[in-house]
mmCIF file of C-alpha atoms in Angstrom:
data_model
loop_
_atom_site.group_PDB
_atom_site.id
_atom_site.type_symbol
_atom_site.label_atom_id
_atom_site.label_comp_id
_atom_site.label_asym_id
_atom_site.label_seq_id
_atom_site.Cartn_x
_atom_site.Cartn_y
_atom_site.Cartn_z
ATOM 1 C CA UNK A 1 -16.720 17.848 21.412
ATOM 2 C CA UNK A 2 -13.278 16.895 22.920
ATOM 3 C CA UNK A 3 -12.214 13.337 21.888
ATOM 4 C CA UNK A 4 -11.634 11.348 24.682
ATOM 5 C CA UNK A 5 -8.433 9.185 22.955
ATOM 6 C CA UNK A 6 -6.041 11.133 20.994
ATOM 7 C CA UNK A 7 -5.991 8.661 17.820
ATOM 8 C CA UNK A 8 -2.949 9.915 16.313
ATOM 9 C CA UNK A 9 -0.966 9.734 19.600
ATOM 10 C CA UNK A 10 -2.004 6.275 20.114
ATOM 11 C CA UNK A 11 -1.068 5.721 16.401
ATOM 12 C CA UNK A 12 2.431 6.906 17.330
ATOM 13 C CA UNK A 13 2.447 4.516 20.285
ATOM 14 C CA UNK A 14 1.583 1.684 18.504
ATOM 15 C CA UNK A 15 4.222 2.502 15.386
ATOM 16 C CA UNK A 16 7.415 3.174 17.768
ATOM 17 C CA UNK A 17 6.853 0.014 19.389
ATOM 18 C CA UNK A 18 8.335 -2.327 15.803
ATOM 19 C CA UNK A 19 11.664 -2.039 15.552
ATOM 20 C CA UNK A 20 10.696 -2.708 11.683
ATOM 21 C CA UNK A 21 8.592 0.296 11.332
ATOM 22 C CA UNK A 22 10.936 2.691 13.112
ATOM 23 C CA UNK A 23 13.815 1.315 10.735
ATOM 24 C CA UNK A 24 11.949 1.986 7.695
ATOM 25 C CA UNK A 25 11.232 5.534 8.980
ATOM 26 C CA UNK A 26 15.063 6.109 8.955
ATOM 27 C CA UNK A 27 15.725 5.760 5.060
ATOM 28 C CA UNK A 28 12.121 4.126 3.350
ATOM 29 C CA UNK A 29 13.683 4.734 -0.233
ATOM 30 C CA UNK A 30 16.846 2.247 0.760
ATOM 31 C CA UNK A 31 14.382 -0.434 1.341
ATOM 32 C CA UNK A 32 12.006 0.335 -1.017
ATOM 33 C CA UNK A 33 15.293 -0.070 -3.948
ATOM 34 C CA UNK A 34 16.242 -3.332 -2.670
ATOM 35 C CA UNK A 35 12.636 -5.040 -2.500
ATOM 36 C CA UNK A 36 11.294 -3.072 -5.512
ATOM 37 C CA UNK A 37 11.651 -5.989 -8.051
ATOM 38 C CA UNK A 38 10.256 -8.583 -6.065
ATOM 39 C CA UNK A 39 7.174 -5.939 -5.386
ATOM 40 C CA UNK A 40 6.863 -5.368 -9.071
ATOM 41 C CA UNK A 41 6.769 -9.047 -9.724
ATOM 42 C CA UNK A 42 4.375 -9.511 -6.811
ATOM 43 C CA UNK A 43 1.797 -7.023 -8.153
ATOM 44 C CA UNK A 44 1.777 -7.749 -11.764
ATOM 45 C CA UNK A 45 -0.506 -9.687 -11.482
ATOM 46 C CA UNK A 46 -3.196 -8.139 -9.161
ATOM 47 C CA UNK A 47 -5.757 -6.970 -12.104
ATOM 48 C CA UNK A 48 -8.694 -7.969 -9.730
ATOM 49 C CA UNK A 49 -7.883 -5.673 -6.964
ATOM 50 C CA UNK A 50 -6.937 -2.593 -9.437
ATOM 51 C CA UNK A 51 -10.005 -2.720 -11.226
ATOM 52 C CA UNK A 52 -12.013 -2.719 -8.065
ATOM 53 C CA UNK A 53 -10.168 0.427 -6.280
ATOM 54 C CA UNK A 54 -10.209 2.332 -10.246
ATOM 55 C CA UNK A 55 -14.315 1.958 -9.960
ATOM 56 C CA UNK A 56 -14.417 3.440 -6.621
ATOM 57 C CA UNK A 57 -12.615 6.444 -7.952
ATOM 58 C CA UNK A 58 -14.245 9.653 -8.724
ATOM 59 C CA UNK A 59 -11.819 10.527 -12.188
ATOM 60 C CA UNK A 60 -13.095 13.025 -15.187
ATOM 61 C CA UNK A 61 -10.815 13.458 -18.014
ATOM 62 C CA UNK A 62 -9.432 16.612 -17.579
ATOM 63 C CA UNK A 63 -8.413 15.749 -14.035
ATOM 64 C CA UNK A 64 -4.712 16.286 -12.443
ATOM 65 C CA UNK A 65 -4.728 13.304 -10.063
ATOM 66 C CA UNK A 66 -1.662 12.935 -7.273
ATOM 67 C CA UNK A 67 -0.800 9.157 -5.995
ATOM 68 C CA UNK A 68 1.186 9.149 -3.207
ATOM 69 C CA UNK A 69 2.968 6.344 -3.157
ATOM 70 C CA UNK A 70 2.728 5.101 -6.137
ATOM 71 C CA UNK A 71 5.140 2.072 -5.958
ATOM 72 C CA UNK A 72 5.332 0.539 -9.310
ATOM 73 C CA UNK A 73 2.543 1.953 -10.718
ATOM 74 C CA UNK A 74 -0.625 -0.294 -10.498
ATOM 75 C CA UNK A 75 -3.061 2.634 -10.214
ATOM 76 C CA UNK A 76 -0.873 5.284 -11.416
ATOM 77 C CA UNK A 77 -1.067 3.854 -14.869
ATOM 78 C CA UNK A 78 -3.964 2.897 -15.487
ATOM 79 C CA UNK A 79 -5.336 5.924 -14.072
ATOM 80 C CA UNK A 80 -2.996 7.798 -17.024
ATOM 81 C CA UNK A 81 -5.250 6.390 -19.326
ATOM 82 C CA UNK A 82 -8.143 8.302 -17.781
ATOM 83 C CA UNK A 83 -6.810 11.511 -16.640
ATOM 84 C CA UNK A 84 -5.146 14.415 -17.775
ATOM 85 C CA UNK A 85 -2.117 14.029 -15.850
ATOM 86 C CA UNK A 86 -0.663 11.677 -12.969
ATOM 87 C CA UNK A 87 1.579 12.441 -10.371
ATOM 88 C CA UNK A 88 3.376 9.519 -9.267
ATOM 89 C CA UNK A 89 5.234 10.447 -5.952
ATOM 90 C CA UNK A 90 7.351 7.821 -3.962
ATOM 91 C CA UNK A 91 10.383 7.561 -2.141
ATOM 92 C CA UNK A 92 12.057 5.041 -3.981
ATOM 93 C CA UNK A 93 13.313 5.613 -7.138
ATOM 94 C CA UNK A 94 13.909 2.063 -8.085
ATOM 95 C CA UNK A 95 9.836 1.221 -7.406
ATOM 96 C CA UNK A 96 9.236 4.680 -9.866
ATOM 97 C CA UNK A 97 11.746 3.171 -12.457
ATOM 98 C CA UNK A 98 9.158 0.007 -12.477
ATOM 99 C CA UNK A 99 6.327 2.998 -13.425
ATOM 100 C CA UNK A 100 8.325 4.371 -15.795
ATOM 101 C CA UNK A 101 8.516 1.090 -17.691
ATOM 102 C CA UNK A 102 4.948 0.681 -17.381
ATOM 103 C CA UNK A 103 4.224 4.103 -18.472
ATOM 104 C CA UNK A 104 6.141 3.446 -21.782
ATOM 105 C CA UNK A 105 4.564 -0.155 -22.174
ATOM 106 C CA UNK A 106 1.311 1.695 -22.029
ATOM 107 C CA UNK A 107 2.168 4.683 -24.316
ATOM 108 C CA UNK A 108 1.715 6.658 -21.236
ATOM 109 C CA UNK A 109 3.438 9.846 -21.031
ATOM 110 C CA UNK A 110 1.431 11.927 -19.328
ATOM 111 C CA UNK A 111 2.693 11.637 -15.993
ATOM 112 C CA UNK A 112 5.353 13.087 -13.471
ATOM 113 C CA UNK A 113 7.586 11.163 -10.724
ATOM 114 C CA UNK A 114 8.808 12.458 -8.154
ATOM 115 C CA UNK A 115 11.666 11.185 -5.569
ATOM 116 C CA UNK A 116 10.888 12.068 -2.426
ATOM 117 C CA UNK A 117 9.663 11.356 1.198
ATOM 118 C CA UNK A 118 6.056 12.307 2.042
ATOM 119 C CA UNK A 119 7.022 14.190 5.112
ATOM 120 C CA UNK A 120 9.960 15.937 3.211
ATOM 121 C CA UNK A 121 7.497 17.068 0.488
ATOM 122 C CA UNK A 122 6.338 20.897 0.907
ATOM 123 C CA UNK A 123 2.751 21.308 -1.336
ATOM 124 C CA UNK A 124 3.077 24.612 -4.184
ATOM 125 C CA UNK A 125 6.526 23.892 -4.364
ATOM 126 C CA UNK A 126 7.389 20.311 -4.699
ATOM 127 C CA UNK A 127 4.070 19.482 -6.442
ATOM 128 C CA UNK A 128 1.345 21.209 -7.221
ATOM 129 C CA UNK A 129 -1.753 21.481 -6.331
ATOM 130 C CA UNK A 130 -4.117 18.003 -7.761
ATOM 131 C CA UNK A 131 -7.733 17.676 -8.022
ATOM 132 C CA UNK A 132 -7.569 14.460 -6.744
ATOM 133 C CA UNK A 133 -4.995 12.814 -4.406
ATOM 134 C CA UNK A 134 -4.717 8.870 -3.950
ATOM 135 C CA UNK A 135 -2.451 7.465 -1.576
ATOM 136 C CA UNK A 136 -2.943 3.418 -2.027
ATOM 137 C CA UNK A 137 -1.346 1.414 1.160
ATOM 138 C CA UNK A 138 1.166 4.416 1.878
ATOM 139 C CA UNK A 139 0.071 5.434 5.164
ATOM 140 C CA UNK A 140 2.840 3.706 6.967
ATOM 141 C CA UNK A 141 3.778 7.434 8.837
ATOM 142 C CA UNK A 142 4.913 7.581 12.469
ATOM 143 C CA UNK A 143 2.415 10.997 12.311
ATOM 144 C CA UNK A 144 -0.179 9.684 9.726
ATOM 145 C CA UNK A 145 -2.297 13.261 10.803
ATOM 146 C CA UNK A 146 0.271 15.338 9.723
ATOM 147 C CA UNK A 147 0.869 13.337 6.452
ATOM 148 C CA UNK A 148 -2.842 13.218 6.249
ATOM 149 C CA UNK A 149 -3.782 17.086 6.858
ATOM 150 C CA UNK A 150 -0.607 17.548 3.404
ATOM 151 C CA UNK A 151 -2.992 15.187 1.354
ATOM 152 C CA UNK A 152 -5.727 17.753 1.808
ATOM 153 C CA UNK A 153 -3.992 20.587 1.621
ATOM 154 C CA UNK A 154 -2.749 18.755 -1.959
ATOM 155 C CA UNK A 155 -6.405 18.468 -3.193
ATOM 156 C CA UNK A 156 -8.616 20.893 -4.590
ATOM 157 C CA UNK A 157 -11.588 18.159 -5.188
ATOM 158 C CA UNK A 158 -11.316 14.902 -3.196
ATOM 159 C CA UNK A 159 -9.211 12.401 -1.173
ATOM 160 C CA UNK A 160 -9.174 9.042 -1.591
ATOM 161 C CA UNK A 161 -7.319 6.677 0.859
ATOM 162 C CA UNK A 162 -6.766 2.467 0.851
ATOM 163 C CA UNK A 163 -5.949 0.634 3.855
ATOM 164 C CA UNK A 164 -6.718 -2.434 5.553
ATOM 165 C CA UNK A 165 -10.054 -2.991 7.715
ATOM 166 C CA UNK A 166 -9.270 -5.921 10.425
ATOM 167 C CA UNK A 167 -6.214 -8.064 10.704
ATOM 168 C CA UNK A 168 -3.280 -7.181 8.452
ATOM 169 C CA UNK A 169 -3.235 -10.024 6.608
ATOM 170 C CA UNK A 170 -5.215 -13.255 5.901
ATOM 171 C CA UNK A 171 -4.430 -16.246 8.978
ATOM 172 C CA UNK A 172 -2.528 -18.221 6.815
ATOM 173 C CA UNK A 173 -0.499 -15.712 5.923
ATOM 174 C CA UNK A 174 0.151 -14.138 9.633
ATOM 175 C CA UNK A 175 0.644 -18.438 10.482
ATOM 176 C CA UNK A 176 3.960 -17.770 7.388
ATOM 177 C CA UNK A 177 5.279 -14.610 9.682
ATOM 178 C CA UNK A 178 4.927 -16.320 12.740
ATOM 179 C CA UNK A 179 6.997 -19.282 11.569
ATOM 180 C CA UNK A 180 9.616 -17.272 10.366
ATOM 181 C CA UNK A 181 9.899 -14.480 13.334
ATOM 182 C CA UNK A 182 8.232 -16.343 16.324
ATOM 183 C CA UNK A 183 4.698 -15.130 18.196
ATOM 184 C CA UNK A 184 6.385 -11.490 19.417
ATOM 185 C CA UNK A 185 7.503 -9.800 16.649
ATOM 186 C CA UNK A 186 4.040 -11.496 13.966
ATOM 187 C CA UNK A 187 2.466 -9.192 16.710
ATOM 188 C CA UNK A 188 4.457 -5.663 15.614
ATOM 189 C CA UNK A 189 3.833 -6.778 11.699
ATOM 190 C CA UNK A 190 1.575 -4.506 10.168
ATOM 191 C CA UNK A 191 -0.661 -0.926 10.964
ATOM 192 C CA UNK A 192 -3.291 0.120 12.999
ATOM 193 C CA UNK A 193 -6.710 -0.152 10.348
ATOM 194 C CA UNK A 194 -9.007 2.215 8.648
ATOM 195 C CA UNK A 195 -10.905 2.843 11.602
ATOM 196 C CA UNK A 196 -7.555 4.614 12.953
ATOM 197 C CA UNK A 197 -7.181 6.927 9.985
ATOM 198 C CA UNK A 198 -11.199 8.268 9.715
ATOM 199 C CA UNK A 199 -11.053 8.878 13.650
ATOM 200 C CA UNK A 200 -8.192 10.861 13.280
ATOM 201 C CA UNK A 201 -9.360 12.861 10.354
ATOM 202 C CA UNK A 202 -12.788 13.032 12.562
ATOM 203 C CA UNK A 203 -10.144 15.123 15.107
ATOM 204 C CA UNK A 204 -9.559 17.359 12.695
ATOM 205 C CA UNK A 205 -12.645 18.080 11.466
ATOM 206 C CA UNK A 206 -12.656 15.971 8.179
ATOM 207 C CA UNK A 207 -15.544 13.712 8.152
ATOM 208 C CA UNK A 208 -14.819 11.378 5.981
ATOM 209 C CA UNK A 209 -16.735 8.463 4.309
ATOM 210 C CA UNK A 210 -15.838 4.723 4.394
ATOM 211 C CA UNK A 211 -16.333 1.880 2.105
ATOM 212 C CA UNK A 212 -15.698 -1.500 2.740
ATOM 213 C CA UNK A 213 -15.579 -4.134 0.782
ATOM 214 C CA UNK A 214 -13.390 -7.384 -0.475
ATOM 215 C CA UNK A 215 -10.293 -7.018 -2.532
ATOM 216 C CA UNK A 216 -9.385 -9.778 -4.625
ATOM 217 C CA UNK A 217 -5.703 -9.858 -4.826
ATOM 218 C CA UNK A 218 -3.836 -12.935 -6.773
ATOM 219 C CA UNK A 219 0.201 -13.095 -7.912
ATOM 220 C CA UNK A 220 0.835 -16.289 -10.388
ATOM 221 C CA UNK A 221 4.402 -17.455 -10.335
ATOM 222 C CA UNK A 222 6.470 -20.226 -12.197
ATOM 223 C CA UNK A 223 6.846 -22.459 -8.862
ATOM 224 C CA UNK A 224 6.423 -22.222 -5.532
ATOM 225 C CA UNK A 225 10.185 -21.690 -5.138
ATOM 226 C CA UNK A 226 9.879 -18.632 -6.792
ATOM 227 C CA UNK A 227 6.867 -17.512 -4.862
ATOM 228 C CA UNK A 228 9.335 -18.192 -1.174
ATOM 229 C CA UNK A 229 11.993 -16.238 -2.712
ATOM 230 C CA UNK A 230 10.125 -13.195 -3.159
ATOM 231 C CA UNK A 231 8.247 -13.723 0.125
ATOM 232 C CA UNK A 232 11.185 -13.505 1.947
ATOM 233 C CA UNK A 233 13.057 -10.162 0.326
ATOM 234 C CA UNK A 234 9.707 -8.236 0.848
ATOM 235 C CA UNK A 235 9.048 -9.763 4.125
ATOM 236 C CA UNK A 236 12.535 -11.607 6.095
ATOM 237 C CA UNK A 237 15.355 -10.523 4.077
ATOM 238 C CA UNK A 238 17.599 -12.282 6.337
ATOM 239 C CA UNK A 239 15.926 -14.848 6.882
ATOM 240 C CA UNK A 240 17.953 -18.313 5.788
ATOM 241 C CA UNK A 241 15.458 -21.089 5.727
ATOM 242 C CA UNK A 242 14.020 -20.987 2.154
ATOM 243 C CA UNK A 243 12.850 -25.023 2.698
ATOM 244 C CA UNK A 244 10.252 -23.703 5.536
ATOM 245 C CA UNK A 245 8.758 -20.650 3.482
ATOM 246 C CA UNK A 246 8.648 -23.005 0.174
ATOM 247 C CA UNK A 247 6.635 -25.609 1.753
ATOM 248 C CA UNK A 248 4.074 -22.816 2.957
ATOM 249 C CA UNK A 249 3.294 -22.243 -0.559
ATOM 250 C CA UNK A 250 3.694 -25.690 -1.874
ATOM 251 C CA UNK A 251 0.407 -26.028 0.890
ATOM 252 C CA UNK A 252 -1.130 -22.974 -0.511
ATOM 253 C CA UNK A 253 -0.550 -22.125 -4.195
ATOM 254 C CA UNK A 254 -3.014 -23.733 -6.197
ATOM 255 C CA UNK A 255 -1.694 -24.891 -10.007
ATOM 256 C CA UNK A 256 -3.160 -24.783 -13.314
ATOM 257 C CA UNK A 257 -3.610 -27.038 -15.838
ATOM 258 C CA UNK A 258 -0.248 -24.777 -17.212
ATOM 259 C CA UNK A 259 1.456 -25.734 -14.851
ATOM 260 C CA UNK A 260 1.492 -22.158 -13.046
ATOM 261 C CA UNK A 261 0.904 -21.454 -9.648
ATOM 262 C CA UNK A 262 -1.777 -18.979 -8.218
ATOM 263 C CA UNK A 263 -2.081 -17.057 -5.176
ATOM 264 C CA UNK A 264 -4.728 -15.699 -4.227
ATOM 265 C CA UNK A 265 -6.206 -14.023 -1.242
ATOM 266 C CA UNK A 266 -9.456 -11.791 -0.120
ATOM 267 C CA UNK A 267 -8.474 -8.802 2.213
ATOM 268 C CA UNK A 268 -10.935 -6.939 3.538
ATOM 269 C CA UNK A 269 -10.206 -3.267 2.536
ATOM 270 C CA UNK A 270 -11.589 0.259 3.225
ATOM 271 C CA UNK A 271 -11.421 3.169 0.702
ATOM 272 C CA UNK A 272 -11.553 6.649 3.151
ATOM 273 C CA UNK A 273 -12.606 9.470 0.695
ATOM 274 C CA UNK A 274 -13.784 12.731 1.114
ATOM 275 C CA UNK A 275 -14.517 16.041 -1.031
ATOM 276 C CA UNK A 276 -13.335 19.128 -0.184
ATOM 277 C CA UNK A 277 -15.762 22.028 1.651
ATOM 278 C CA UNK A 278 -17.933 19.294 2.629
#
């Protein structure tokens, strides 16, 4: 049956229209490097989340598993610990040098990284063939169905995709981006949701399944001073008003009887998996 909307062409439509997203295109692995140790410090903490993406994965032992995107590492080590061997494939090398240290921390080393765009990466020759490819909030493609037709030409088993069901983020956090880069441009933050990527598989003839459910993600810092500071490299690098982002999280961050300062935040997520000849 012909699809009346084209969902990757809309897709495309809705990704040229941020300046943001069509700079990252350009050179991803520049601005990957440069944010890469506030994204390590960001995530260090996020045990909740990780543990409830690892038990929706379908890993044996003797598996060769591919994660596409795999930042700093927060599924592509612990998955190490389960697998045969990880492929850990982003295009920054400073977010990979962050996996590498958590590899050794772990005693990991059965794993492979690899430096290199998605879009620039050519499957049999760059990497291998995996039974099982992840790609974990790395979908940020101008043409996500080309980049996701190469993650199932990369799997002999299964595919397993996370990304966002609903609004980006949570409303106090879109209420942070608005402050800092007004009403117009809070509107170009973020991706089209899950419901995007398993209509655009549906186009090409992978039908897909979809669970939804709750992620629990939670960063602790020192102060909220330290929480603004990495808020604005990942999010408003150039953005001079530290006072107005610090008293966001004075409002938010909740502290211990430590005296540490947690964040946390329930996103409502959607892992897209399917197996292959199904």
């Amino acid at each position: 049956m012909q699809s009346i909307i084209n969902w990757n062409e809309l897709w495309k439509a809705i990704h040229v229209s941020s300046r943001p997203r069509v700079e990252k295109d350009r050179d991803p692995g520049s601005i990957w490097n440069k944010k890469a140790n506030a994204y390590n410090r960001i995530t260090r903490d996020e045990k909740e989340s990780t543990k409830q993406e690892m038990a929706l994965l379908d890993l044996r032992p003797t598996d060769t598993v591919l994660d596409m995107g795999a930042g700093t590492g927060r599924l592509a080590v612990p998955i190490a610990g389960m697998v045969s061997h990880v492929t850990a494939l982003d295009s920054s090398e400073g977010m990979l040098g962050h996996l590498r240290d958590r590899m050794e921390a772990e005693g990991r080393a059965n794993y492979t990284c690899v430096v290199k765009r998605w879009e620039d990466v050519e499957v049999g020759v760059d990497i291998p063939v995996h039974d099982v490819v992840i790609a974990a909030f790395s979908l940020g493609f101008y043409d996500v169905g080309s980049a996701l037709l190469k993650l199932d030409a990369a799997a002999k088993r299964s595919v397993h995709l996370f990304w966002h069901m609903g609004e980006w983020r949570e409303p106090q956090e879109m209420a942070l981006y608005t402050a800092v880069h007004g009403e117009e441009a809070t509107r170009q933050v973020g991706y089209p949701d899950a419901l995007f990527l398993v209509n655009i598989l549906h186009d090409y003839g992978i039908y897909a399944d979809i669970r939804i459910y709750r992620a629990l993600w939670e960063t602790v810092y020192d102060s909220p001073e330290e929480a603004a500071k990495h808020w604005i490299t990942m999010h408003a690098p150039d953005f001079p008003d530290l006072d107005l982002v610090t008293r966001h999280f004075k409002e938010r961050l909740e502290k211990d009887d430590e005296g540490k300062f947690h964040e946390r935040s329930v996103r409502r997520t959607a892992m897209v998996s399917w197996r292959k000849g199904e």
